Structure formats: structure tokens, C-alpha cells
Short mmCIF file of C-alpha atoms and ligand atoms in Angstrom, two decimals:
data_model
loop_
_atom_site.label_atom_id
_atom_site.label_comp_id
_atom_site.label_asym_id
_atom_site.label_seq_id
_atom_site.Cartn_x
_atom_site.Cartn_y
_atom_site.Cartn_z
CA MET Y 1 -0.18 -0.20 0.41
CA THR Y 2 1.09 2.85 -0.44
CA ARG Y 3 2.88 5.34 2.22
CA THR Y 4 1.21 9.58 2.43
CA PRO Y 5 4.51 11.21 3.77
CA ILE Y 6 2.74 13.51 6.55
CA ALA Y 7 4.70 15.05 9.03
CA ILE Y 8 2.88 16.25 12.75
CA VAL Y 9 3.39 20.26 13.53
CA GLY Y 10 2.03 20.43 17.08
CA CYS Y 11 3.84 17.60 19.71
CA GLY Y 12 2.11 18.32 22.67
CA GLY Y 13 0.05 16.09 24.73
CA MET Y 14 -3.46 15.60 21.36
CA GLY Y 15 0.32 15.48 19.31
CA ARG Y 16 1.22 12.15 21.44
CA ARG Y 17 -2.25 11.06 21.56
CA HIS Y 18 -1.89 11.35 17.40
CA LEU Y 19 0.85 9.11 17.70
CA THR Y 20 -0.89 5.92 19.25
CA GLY Y 21 -2.69 6.20 16.70
CA LEU Y 22 -0.53 7.11 13.60
CA ALA Y 23 0.71 3.27 15.50
CA ALA Y 24 -2.34 1.83 15.42
CA LEU Y 25 -2.45 2.46 12.21
CA ASP Y 26 0.42 0.80 11.17
CA ARG Y 27 0.10 -2.03 12.97
CA SER Y 28 -3.65 -3.18 10.83
CA ASP Y 29 -3.14 -4.22 7.41
CA PHE Y 30 -4.48 -0.98 6.26
CA CYS Y 31 -0.96 1.94 6.39
CA ASN Y 32 -1.35 4.11 4.06
CA VAL Y 33 1.06 7.20 6.21
CA GLU Y 34 4.53 7.79 6.96
CA LEU Y 35 5.49 10.06 9.54
CA VAL Y 36 8.08 10.93 8.00
CA ALA Y 37 8.84 14.56 9.56
CA VAL Y 38 8.06 16.69 13.87
CA CYS Y 39 7.46 20.94 14.43
CA ASP Y 40 7.42 22.08 16.85
CA ILE Y 41 8.21 25.78 18.41
CA ASN Y 42 9.05 24.46 21.73
CA GLN Y 43 12.30 22.62 20.21
CA ARG Y 44 11.65 19.63 23.12
CA ASN Y 45 7.81 18.82 22.65
CA ALA Y 46 9.18 17.84 18.49
CA GLU Y 47 12.62 15.86 19.85
CA ASP Y 48 10.78 14.40 22.57
CA LEU Y 49 7.80 13.45 19.93
CA ALA Y 50 10.76 11.67 17.82
CA ASP Y 51 11.82 9.54 20.43
CA GLU Y 52 8.28 8.74 20.71
CA ALA Y 53 8.06 7.68 16.85
CA GLU Y 54 11.14 6.14 16.48
CA ARG Y 55 9.17 3.79 19.95
CA ALA Y 56 5.89 3.23 18.30
CA LEU Y 57 7.32 3.22 14.22
CA GLY Y 58 10.63 2.26 14.58
CA LYS Y 59 11.91 5.07 12.41
CA ARG Y 60 13.30 8.60 13.85
CA PRO Y 61 10.91 12.04 11.73
CA ARG Y 62 13.02 14.86 11.65
CA VAL Y 63 12.54 17.11 13.66
CA PHE Y 64 11.98 21.11 12.99
CA SER Y 65 10.96 23.88 14.50
CA SER Y 66 9.36 25.76 11.78
CA ILE Y 67 7.68 25.58 8.65
CA THR Y 68 9.29 27.05 4.89
CA GLU Y 69 12.92 25.77 6.57
CA MET Y 70 10.32 21.23 7.21
CA VAL Y 71 9.37 22.10 3.61
CA ARG Y 72 12.13 22.97 2.71
CA ALA Y 73 14.60 20.69 3.96
CA MET Y 74 11.75 17.78 2.65
CA PRO Y 75 10.19 18.97 -0.10
CA GLU Y 76 8.83 14.77 -0.41
CA ILE Y 77 5.98 15.86 2.85
CA GLN Y 78 2.49 15.76 1.07
CA GLY Y 79 0.66 16.06 4.40
CA ALA Y 80 0.67 18.20 7.68
CA ASP Y 81 -1.82 16.97 10.13
CA VAL Y 82 -2.32 20.54 12.64
CA ALA Y 83 -2.47 19.45 16.90
CA THR Y 84 -1.22 23.27 17.49
CA ASP Y 85 -2.77 25.37 20.46
CA THR Y 86 -6.47 26.39 19.31
CA GLY Y 87 -5.46 30.31 19.08
CA SER Y 88 -2.65 28.68 16.31
CA HIS Y 89 -4.40 26.79 14.17
CA HIS Y 90 -5.37 29.82 11.08
CA ARG Y 91 -2.32 30.91 11.36
CA VAL Y 92 -0.23 27.26 11.35
CA ALA Y 93 -2.74 25.84 9.06
CA THR Y 94 -2.47 28.77 6.94
CA GLU Y 95 0.51 28.89 6.04
CA CYS Y 96 0.83 24.64 6.09
CA LEU Y 97 -1.38 25.06 2.63
CA ARG Y 98 0.29 28.61 0.66
CA ALA Y 99 3.49 25.68 1.75
CA GLY Y 100 2.02 23.59 -0.59
CA LEU Y 101 -0.19 21.16 1.79
CA HIS Y 102 -2.36 19.14 2.43
CA VAL Y 103 -4.39 19.98 5.83
CA MET Y 104 -5.35 17.97 8.33
CA VAL Y 105 -6.28 20.32 11.51
CA GLU Y 106 -7.47 19.37 14.82
CA LYS Y 107 -10.76 20.47 16.16
CA PRO Y 108 -12.08 23.37 15.87
CA LEU Y 109 -10.98 24.58 12.50
CA ALA Y 110 -10.20 28.49 13.84
CA ILE Y 111 -10.76 29.82 17.07
CA THR Y 112 -13.42 31.86 15.56
CA LEU Y 113 -15.06 32.83 11.90
CA ARG Y 114 -12.54 35.00 10.12
CA GLY Y 115 -10.04 32.75 11.35
CA CYS Y 116 -11.96 29.46 9.89
CA ASN Y 117 -12.39 31.54 6.75
CA LEU Y 118 -8.85 32.42 5.87
CA VAL Y 119 -8.27 29.09 6.10
CA LEU Y 120 -11.77 27.97 4.32
CA GLN Y 121 -9.58 30.20 1.33
CA ALA Y 122 -6.14 29.15 1.34
CA ALA Y 123 -7.37 25.61 1.58
CA ARG Y 124 -8.79 27.33 -1.60
CA GLU Y 125 -6.37 29.28 -3.63
CA ALA Y 126 -3.93 25.96 -2.94
CA GLY Y 127 -6.23 23.36 -4.08
CA ARG Y 128 -5.19 21.20 -1.31
CA ILE Y 129 -6.78 18.75 1.51
CA LEU Y 130 -8.10 20.35 4.86
CA SER Y 131 -9.57 17.70 6.71
CA VAL Y 132 -10.65 19.09 10.14
CA ALA Y 133 -10.17 16.00 12.23
CA GLU Y 134 -12.86 15.54 14.43
CA ASN Y 135 -13.01 12.45 16.28
CA TYR Y 136 -16.12 11.72 17.87
CA ARG Y 137 -18.37 11.13 15.31
CA ARG Y 138 -16.02 7.84 14.33
CA ASP Y 139 -16.19 6.26 17.45
CA PRO Y 140 -18.81 3.82 15.89
CA ILE Y 141 -21.07 3.12 18.85
CA ASN Y 142 -21.94 7.34 17.45
CA ARG Y 143 -22.26 6.07 13.61
CA LEU Y 144 -24.80 2.94 15.06
CA ALA Y 145 -25.84 5.99 16.14
CA ARG Y 146 -26.27 7.64 12.73
CA ALA Y 147 -27.65 4.53 11.50
CA LEU Y 148 -29.95 3.98 13.59
CA ILE Y 149 -32.01 7.75 13.44
CA GLN Y 150 -32.00 7.35 9.35
CA ASP Y 151 -32.91 3.97 8.98
CA GLY Y 152 -35.77 5.03 11.01
CA ALA Y 153 -35.54 3.18 14.55
CA ILE Y 154 -36.80 5.47 16.44
CA GLY Y 155 -38.90 7.76 13.86
CA THR Y 156 -39.47 11.39 12.35
CA PRO Y 157 -36.61 12.84 14.57
CA GLN Y 158 -38.60 15.31 16.99
CA LEU Y 159 -36.16 16.54 19.85
CA MET Y 160 -32.47 15.84 21.23
CA ILE Y 161 -31.09 16.31 24.30
CA GLU Y 162 -27.09 16.95 24.58
CA THR Y 163 -26.18 18.01 28.34
CA SER Y 164 -22.93 17.91 30.04
CA ILE Y 165 -22.23 19.04 33.44
CA GLY Y 166 -20.05 18.28 35.62
CA GLY Y 167 -16.20 20.03 35.83
CA GLY Y 168 -16.70 22.52 38.80
CA ASN Y 169 -13.54 25.06 39.34
CA GLN Y 170 -10.62 22.53 37.82
CA LEU Y 171 -8.58 23.64 36.18
CA PHE Y 172 -8.90 21.15 32.32
CA ILE Y 173 -5.26 20.00 31.22
CA THR Y 174 -3.71 23.37 30.34
CA PRO Y 175 -3.76 27.14 30.64
CA TRP Y 176 -4.63 28.02 26.79
CA ARG Y 177 -8.32 26.20 27.50
CA HIS Y 178 -8.81 28.95 29.47
CA GLN Y 179 -8.92 32.41 27.84
CA LYS Y 180 -10.92 34.12 25.74
CA PHE Y 181 -7.68 34.57 23.48
CA THR Y 182 -6.45 31.55 22.94
CA GLY Y 183 -9.78 28.63 22.71
CA THR Y 184 -11.66 28.88 25.79
CA LEU Y 185 -13.03 24.75 26.98
CA THR Y 186 -16.80 26.11 25.81
CA LEU Y 187 -14.99 26.08 21.93
CA ASP Y 188 -12.58 23.08 22.49
CA ALA Y 189 -14.04 21.09 23.58
CA GLY Y 190 -17.74 22.15 22.55
CA VAL Y 191 -17.04 22.28 19.21
CA HIS Y 192 -17.32 18.12 19.09
CA ASN Y 193 -20.89 18.37 21.35
CA ALA Y 194 -21.76 20.92 18.18
CA ASP Y 195 -20.23 18.25 15.35
CA ILE Y 196 -22.37 15.54 16.71
CA LEU Y 197 -24.83 17.57 17.60
CA MET Y 198 -25.14 18.05 13.75
CA TYR Y 199 -23.67 14.43 12.32
CA TYR Y 200 -26.63 12.82 14.62
CA LEU Y 201 -29.81 15.09 13.29
CA GLY Y 202 -28.54 17.73 10.48
CA ASP Y 203 -28.37 21.33 9.91
CA VAL Y 204 -29.15 23.13 11.71
CA GLU Y 205 -30.73 26.66 10.93
CA SER Y 206 -30.58 28.51 14.40
CA ALA Y 207 -30.21 28.73 17.38
CA TYR Y 208 -31.02 30.97 20.37
CA GLY Y 209 -28.75 30.78 23.94
CA GLU Y 210 -26.14 32.50 26.55
CA ALA Y 211 -22.60 31.62 26.69
CA ARG Y 212 -21.04 32.92 31.24
CA LEU Y 213 -18.01 32.59 32.31
CA TYR Y 214 -18.78 31.37 36.02
CA GLU Y 215 -15.60 30.82 37.41
CA LYS Y 216 -13.09 33.47 37.47
CA TYR Y 217 -10.17 30.94 39.13
CA ARG Y 218 -9.17 27.47 38.16
CA TYR Y 219 -7.05 24.91 39.70
CA LYS Y 220 -4.83 22.95 39.14
CA THR Y 221 -5.72 18.72 39.76
CA ASN Y 222 -6.13 15.65 37.16
CA THR Y 223 -2.93 17.30 35.89
CA GLY Y 224 -2.52 14.28 33.31
CA GLY Y 225 -5.61 14.72 31.20
CA PRO Y 226 -7.32 12.65 28.99
CA GLY Y 227 -5.34 9.00 28.23
CA GLY Y 228 -2.05 10.57 30.95
CA PHE Y 229 -0.49 12.82 28.33
CA TYR Y 230 0.03 15.41 29.30
CA ALA Y 231 1.59 14.54 32.44
CA LYS Y 232 4.80 15.46 31.37
CA TRP Y 233 4.55 18.65 31.18
CA ALA Y 234 2.66 18.85 35.34
CA ASP Y 235 4.78 20.62 37.10
CA GLN Y 236 4.59 23.50 33.94
CA ILE Y 237 1.12 24.40 34.86
CA PRO Y 238 0.35 27.17 38.07
CA ASP Y 239 -1.26 25.84 40.51
CA ARG Y 240 -4.21 28.79 40.00
CA ILE Y 241 -4.79 30.61 36.45
CA GLU Y 242 -7.36 33.50 36.25
CA ALA Y 243 -9.61 32.28 34.09
CA THR Y 244 -10.99 35.50 30.88
CA GLY Y 245 -13.06 32.90 28.51
CA GLU Y 246 -17.48 31.62 29.08
CA ASP Y 247 -16.87 28.12 30.55
CA ALA Y 248 -20.62 27.31 30.44
CA MET Y 249 -23.23 28.32 27.22
CA PHE Y 250 -27.22 27.23 27.12
CA GLY Y 251 -28.85 27.17 24.05
CA TYR Y 252 -31.94 26.03 22.40
CA LEU Y 253 -31.61 24.65 18.02
CA ARG Y 254 -34.31 24.21 15.40
CA TYR Y 255 -32.76 21.96 13.02
CA LYS Y 256 -33.67 22.67 9.25
CA SER Y 257 -35.58 19.42 8.77
CA GLY Y 258 -37.58 20.98 12.06
CA ALA Y 259 -36.86 19.18 15.04
CA ILE Y 260 -35.57 20.97 18.43
CA GLY Y 261 -32.51 20.88 20.30
CA GLN Y 262 -31.34 21.28 23.86
CA TRP Y 263 -27.73 21.36 24.06
CA ILE Y 264 -26.37 22.30 27.94
CA PHE Y 265 -22.67 22.40 28.23
CA HIS Y 266 -21.70 23.46 31.24
CA HIS Y 267 -18.15 22.84 32.43
CA ALA Y 268 -18.12 24.54 35.17
CA GLY Y 269 -20.78 22.03 37.24
CA HIS Y 270 -19.82 20.85 40.36
CA GLY Y 271 -22.16 18.52 42.61
CA LEU Y 272 -23.84 15.97 40.27
CA PRO Y 273 -22.12 15.57 36.98
CA GLN Y 274 -24.07 14.72 34.38
CA HIS Y 275 -23.71 13.22 30.09
CA VAL Y 276 -27.11 13.38 28.55
CA ARG Y 277 -27.10 12.18 24.98
CA GLN Y 278 -30.34 11.70 23.79
CA VAL Y 279 -33.65 11.74 20.22
CA TYR Y 280 -36.14 10.98 20.84
CA GLY Y 281 -39.30 10.25 17.62
CA SER Y 282 -42.57 9.54 16.62
CA LYS Y 283 -41.47 6.43 17.20
CA GLY Y 284 -39.82 6.08 19.65
CA SER Y 285 -36.44 6.64 21.34
CA LEU Y 286 -32.49 6.18 21.72
CA SER Y 287 -30.28 6.68 24.96
CA SER Y 288 -25.85 7.12 23.81
CA PRO Y 289 -23.95 6.29 26.81
CA GLY Y 290 -21.10 9.58 25.37
CA ASP Y 291 -17.98 9.15 23.41
CA ARG Y 292 -14.90 7.21 23.34
CA ASN Y 293 -16.06 4.36 26.19
CA GLY Y 294 -18.09 1.39 23.88
CA ARG Y 295 -21.02 0.62 25.51
CA PRO Y 296 -24.80 -0.42 23.79
CA LEU Y 297 -27.09 2.35 22.26
CA ARG Y 298 -30.40 1.56 24.37
CA LEU Y 299 -33.97 2.20 21.44
CA TYR Y 300 -36.66 3.20 23.98
CA PHE Y 301 -40.40 2.45 22.55
CA ASP Y 302 -43.92 2.63 24.04
CA GLY Y 303 -45.05 0.43 25.98
CA ASN Y 304 -41.23 -0.06 27.99
CA ARG Y 305 -40.29 -1.55 25.48
CA GLU Y 306 -36.50 -0.92 25.62
CA ILE Y 307 -33.48 -2.76 23.16
CA ALA Y 308 -29.79 -2.36 24.24
CA ASP Y 309 -28.73 -5.85 23.21
CA GLU Y 310 -28.09 -7.58 19.60
CA SER Y 311 -31.19 -6.90 18.41
CA ILE Y 312 -30.65 -3.58 18.15
CA LEU Y 313 -28.38 -4.30 14.90
CA ASP Y 314 -31.88 -5.12 13.00
CA TYR Y 315 -32.59 -1.49 13.23
CA ALA Y 316 -29.47 -0.44 11.24
CA PRO Y 317 -29.03 -2.11 8.61
CA SER Y 318 -27.41 0.83 6.82
CA TYR Y 319 -24.45 0.56 9.85
CA ARG Y 320 -21.09 -0.46 8.39
CA LEU Y 321 -18.22 0.79 9.52
CA SER Y 322 -14.70 0.60 7.00
CA PRO Y 323 -12.29 -2.41 6.61
CA LEU Y 324 -10.04 -0.20 8.77
CA ALA Y 325 -12.42 0.06 11.62
CA ALA Y 326 -13.66 -3.46 11.40
CA GLN Y 327 -10.52 -4.29 11.96
CA LEU Y 328 -9.96 -1.75 14.65
CA PHE Y 329 -12.88 -2.02 16.34
CA GLY Y 330 -13.77 -6.12 15.98
CA GLY Y 331 -15.81 -6.22 13.24
CA GLU Y 332 -18.59 -4.30 10.14
CA ARG Y 333 -21.45 -4.01 12.21
CA VAL Y 334 -20.49 -3.70 15.86
CA TRP Y 335 -22.77 -2.95 18.62
CA THR Y 336 -21.05 -2.84 22.15
CA TYR Y 337 -16.97 -2.71 22.14
CA SER Y 338 -14.37 -3.09 25.47
CA PHE Y 339 -11.09 -1.77 25.28
CA PRO Y 340 -8.71 0.95 27.52
CA PHE Y 341 -9.15 4.50 26.85
CA VAL Y 342 -6.32 5.09 25.64
CA GLU Y 343 -7.02 2.49 22.94
CA ILE Y 344 -10.12 3.68 22.37
CA ASP Y 345 -8.28 6.61 21.05
CA ALA Y 346 -6.63 5.80 19.35
CA LYS Y 347 -8.23 2.55 17.12
CA ILE Y 348 -9.96 6.52 16.19
CA LEU Y 349 -8.02 8.44 15.23
CA ALA Y 350 -6.15 5.49 13.44
CA THR Y 351 -9.20 5.97 11.11
CA GLU Y 352 -8.22 10.27 10.76
CA TYR Y 353 -4.87 9.16 9.71
CA HIS Y 354 -6.75 7.06 7.11
CA GLU Y 355 -9.21 8.67 5.98
CA PHE Y 356 -6.91 11.88 5.69
CA ALA Y 357 -4.14 9.93 3.33
CA GLU Y 358 -6.46 8.00 1.21
CA CYS Y 359 -8.29 11.77 0.34
CA ILE Y 360 -4.85 12.96 -0.96
CA GLN Y 361 -4.28 9.81 -2.44
CA THR Y 362 -7.38 10.30 -4.26
CA GLY Y 363 -8.19 13.64 -4.59
CA ARG Y 364 -12.04 12.83 -3.29
CA ALA Y 365 -13.11 14.85 -0.36
CA PRO Y 366 -13.06 14.54 3.14
CA GLU Y 367 -15.69 14.01 5.63
CA VAL Y 368 -15.62 16.13 7.75
CA ASP Y 369 -13.89 18.73 5.43
CA GLY Y 370 -13.29 23.06 6.39
CA LEU Y 371 -16.96 23.69 5.50
CA VAL Y 372 -18.40 20.55 7.93
CA GLY Y 373 -15.47 22.60 10.33
CA ARG Y 374 -16.50 25.65 10.57
CA ARG Y 375 -20.15 24.95 10.82
CA ASP Y 376 -19.03 23.44 13.44
CA THR Y 377 -17.47 26.05 14.59
CA ALA Y 378 -20.33 28.26 13.66
CA LEU Y 379 -22.44 26.22 15.84
CA VAL Y 380 -20.79 27.26 18.90
CA TYR Y 381 -20.72 30.60 18.39
CA ALA Y 382 -24.32 30.92 17.79
CA LEU Y 383 -25.22 30.63 21.53
CA PHE Y 384 -22.61 33.28 21.75
CA GLU Y 385 -23.93 36.14 19.67
CA SER Y 386 -27.20 35.17 20.08
CA GLY Y 387 -26.55 35.54 23.87
CA LYS Y 388 -24.74 39.45 23.02
CA LEU Y 389 -27.82 40.43 20.65
CA GLY Y 390 -30.06 38.85 23.13
CA ARG Y 391 -32.14 37.29 19.71
CA PRO Y 392 -31.64 34.08 17.59
CA VAL Y 393 -29.15 33.67 15.51
CA THR Y 394 -28.78 31.70 11.78
CA LEU Y 395 -25.87 29.89 11.46
CA ASP Y 396 -25.12 31.87 8.23
CA GLU Y 397 -25.49 34.74 9.22
CA VAL Y 398 -22.80 33.50 11.63
CA GLU Y 399 -20.62 31.68 9.28
CA ALA Y 400 -20.29 35.51 6.94
CA VAL Y 401 -19.13 37.22 10.45
CA ALA Y 402 -22.61 39.33 10.13
CA VAL Y 403 -22.46 38.78 13.91
CA ASP Y 404 -19.38 39.09 15.67
CA ALA Y 405 -20.35 40.98 18.93
CA TYR Y 406 -18.82 37.74 20.17
CA GLN Y 407 -15.83 37.67 18.88
CA ARG Y 408 -14.33 40.95 17.24
CA GLU Y 409 -12.53 41.72 20.32
CA ILE Y 410 -10.52 37.84 19.63
CA ASP Y 411 -10.09 39.00 15.41
CA GLU Y 412 -8.60 42.13 16.94
CA TYR Y 413 -6.14 40.93 19.19
CA LEU Y 414 -5.00 38.38 16.59
CA GLY Y 415 -4.73 40.50 13.97
CA LEU Y 416 -7.23 39.24 11.66
CA ILE Y 417 -9.45 42.61 11.60
N1 NAD B 501 -10.19 15.69 19.10
C1 NAD B 501 -9.43 15.43 20.37
O1 NAD B 501 -10.42 14.83 21.60
C2 NAD B 501 -9.24 16.84 21.30
C3 NAD B 501 -8.25 16.60 22.58
C4 NAD B 501 -7.24 17.26 23.03
C5 NAD B 501 -6.83 18.71 21.90
N2 NAD B 501 -7.72 18.75 20.41
C6 NAD B 501 -7.08 19.45 20.37
O2 NAD B 501 -5.98 19.51 19.74
C7 NAD B 501 -5.10 20.68 19.82
C8 NAD B 501 -3.61 20.71 20.74
O3 NAD B 501 -4.52 20.72 21.80
P1 NAD B 501 -2.86 20.11 23.24
O4 NAD B 501 -4.13 19.89 24.54
O5 NAD B 501 -2.18 18.90 22.45
O6 NAD B 501 -2.77 21.23 22.99
P2 NAD B 501 -1.01 22.13 24.60
O7 NAD B 501 -1.03 22.66 23.85
O8 NAD B 501 -0.96 20.39 24.61
O9 NAD B 501 0.09 21.22 22.66
C9 NAD B 501 0.21 22.19 21.71
C10 NAD B 501 1.91 22.21 20.50
O10 NAD B 501 1.33 22.73 19.53
C11 NAD B 501 3.26 24.23 20.15
N3 NAD B 501 3.19 24.79 19.18
C12 NAD B 501 2.19 26.09 19.26
N4 NAD B 501 2.23 26.93 18.12
C13 NAD B 501 3.16 26.12 17.66
C14 NAD B 501 3.45 26.27 15.92
N5 NAD B 501 3.15 28.20 15.62
N6 NAD B 501 3.75 25.79 15.16
C15 NAD B 501 4.43 24.46 15.75
N7 NAD B 501 4.17 24.05 16.60
C16 NAD B 501 3.27 24.51 17.72
C17 NAD B 501 3.71 23.69 21.21
O11 NAD B 501 4.23 24.59 21.60
C18 NAD B 501 2.68 22.93 22.13
O12 NAD B 501 4.09 21.49 21.85
C19 NAD B 501 -6.27 21.43 19.99
O13 NAD B 501 -6.65 21.73 18.83
C20 NAD B 501 -6.58 20.77 20.52
O14 NAD B 501 -8.08 21.30 20.80
C21 NAD B 501 -8.19 17.53 20.78
#
């Protein structure tokens, strides 16, 4: 199989996690990429990731601290996997595209809609692939959920409830996730939920809501982050930080189909944590266990009838995983699975890389392209902008930057205006 030469740009926590995805892909029968370079403005992070890559893949990628220098030294590189912090995506992804590289950028596509539009324009002008590494939807359980809805298992969808509450005043992984100008939590993590809300039920037309900053100070607690990948930087995290970015948002969504969405993302929640993902339709309801845990979906019908075993597959005849995902998760029509988090994460990231390389090799469009990535970002900001204006906003208005009362300050700070 042809292996497309790629580079990881951004060798922090997610860069390390991406490497585990590459290693999972490398061990499969479908490997179509080769990691030939790593790049980070922090030389230590890049060197460390190169060492880890050598252990995981048997070959040390070359190390760079500048994209220009990397592309000049290694013109064979075709794709860049941009895993830098959120506030830099618009600059780094644009630089890679202008240097002639295809780009897979971590979510969100960019920190504001102006940033998204800049990256989209760069991809168009360069004629290069732009893929957004949105991983939650690639979880087989979310694939099955979408198939169930599309195959009519619950009838016509009427309502989706997406609730995530918890976190208190804990510092969430890194300080930059709590600052308005670097990609605050509601955007950085909330964009996953935005993607799932539209992956399940289709495009959202308009939204009404608001965002809040509840916890002005955040305190260091669990510094390992998801899967423990951030533990090596624990000493660099202050014990307390002052937060400037919103940590909660509340929304009422109107889908293009006419369905309604209720979205709560409250990462300053104290007391009982809640994670709810439910869809109600004209014939029944679907309850999802959330992401990357492999627990089964549940269907409920009137008369207390519940389906939570393998027979759920009878309601989703169209459900099929890709050959790679089927190999990694143990079947083409997986309805539950059980692996440690780090392995689940790696398997899902492997499918992202595989698709990226396939798109480079065949020219086909990625599933989560720049337009989908921008729409996801627009859904998050719809709640922010709606709160500022005190009225519902359409996602089209947000994408066109016709409403920007919240984002304007970030754009000015970043020189995007
Ligand atoms: N999909 C997921 O589940 C998931 C999970 C965590 C993080 N992420 C995303 O991954 C991205 C990175 O997050 P993280 O937690 O790894 O952040 P991080 O702070 O741990 O790492 C960021 C790295 O990027 C480097 N960097 C910054 N600017 C750069 C530049 N111009 N050129 C090269 N390197 C540069 C930094 O030096 C650092 O090493 C974010 O966009 C985040 O939203 C996604």
C-alpha cells in the first residue's frame, strides 16, 4: 500500500495522542501514511515526540521548529497534521496550505469564524485537501447511532438533548483552554458536541442561547489529562489561573428538518455530573452512552419496551464500519466494544489518519472538510452571539461574520480584522 509522507505539526498532548493513532494504523493491514517529520516551536516537545515515534514506529522522523524550513528540507512531505493549540490553527494551517501541504487540522478549525474563513480560503487557493480531525463521530457507537436514526428506528426525529455538566473549578488540562484569546473550553471541547448534534440530526438553522463565565479562578488537580498524555508537563502548570473564557453555554436549536435541540455544556458544574445524549422521535427514543466508552446504545419504545442488545442492529440495516475500523474494533457491525481508553482513542485517530491519506491519494473530499468544521464552529458561536444580541441567530449569519459582537475582540487581538 502506498504510504503518504506526512508531518505532525504541534507536538504537545494531542500530538502525542496522534502518534498512538499512527501506531495503531501502522499495526493494521491498511497503513497508508508514513510519519517523516515532526515540527514544533518548542524544540524539546518535537525532539521528545520524535523519540517516541522511533519507539512506536521503528523510524525516527526528522525534527523541525519551522514549517518553511521543514518544507524546504523535505519537499517529499505531502500532508501536515496540525495539532497546535486552538488559538494558532488559523496561522499554522494557513502556513502549511500556502507551503503546498494538504492539511488535517485538529478541531476546532479555527478560534473564530474569521479564522475559519481564512483557512478555507487558503485551502481553496492552494487547491489542497483540508480535513478537520473531529474524532467523536468516528466512534463506532456514534456511527451506529446515526444509522439507527437515518434508518428510521425512532421514526421522525423531534428532539435531541445533549447535556454535559461537571468540572467545577478544576483547571482543564492546560491554561490556554480557559482564555478567551487562545480557545476557551466552551469552544475547544464544545465543538465536539456541536459536531455530534449535527452528525446525528443534520444541519442546524438557528440557535438561541448564551454563554457564561462562572469560575473566575481554576485550580490544578488532575494534570495527566485524558489518557495521562499531559503528565510530563505537569510541573509547568500553575496551581491557580485566572480564567477569561466562558466555561458554560446553554442553547435552544432549531434544525433545518424542523426538529429541536436542547444543548447544555456546563463545565463549571458542581455536584452531580451529568452526561446525557438522547434523541426522541415519532416512534421511540434513542439513548447514547457518550463517546469513546464502547457501551451500547439503547432504543426505547412505548409500553416499556427497551432494546439494548445485539438485536439493536436489526434497526440499522445500513450500518457498516470501514474495513479499517472493522479490523480495529472487531467487526463490521460492532454494537458494543471494550478496550482501555488509550486504545479506543488510538483506534479512532487511526481512522482519521487513514481517511486523510486516502483523500490525498485519491483527491476525494474528507468527511469533515473545512465547511463542516466551520459549521461546527458556527454552532458554538451562535450561542455566544445570540447571547450578546438577545435574539436567535442563524448559522449562516455567524458563518458570514454578519454577527460578531463576541468574536470581534478576539479577531482584533489576533489581527484578523
Ligand atoms: N480531538 C480531541 O479529542 C482533542 C483532545 C485534545 C486536544 N485536541 C486539540 O488538539 C490541539 C492541541 O491541543 P493540545 O492539548 O495538544 O495542546 P498543547 O498545548 O498540549 O500542545 C500544543 C503544541 O503546539 C505547539 N505549537 C504552538 N504553536 C506552534 C506553531 N506555530 N508551530 C508549531 N508548533 C506550535 C506548542 O509548542 C505545543 O507543543 C487543540 O486544537 C485541541 O483542541 C483535540
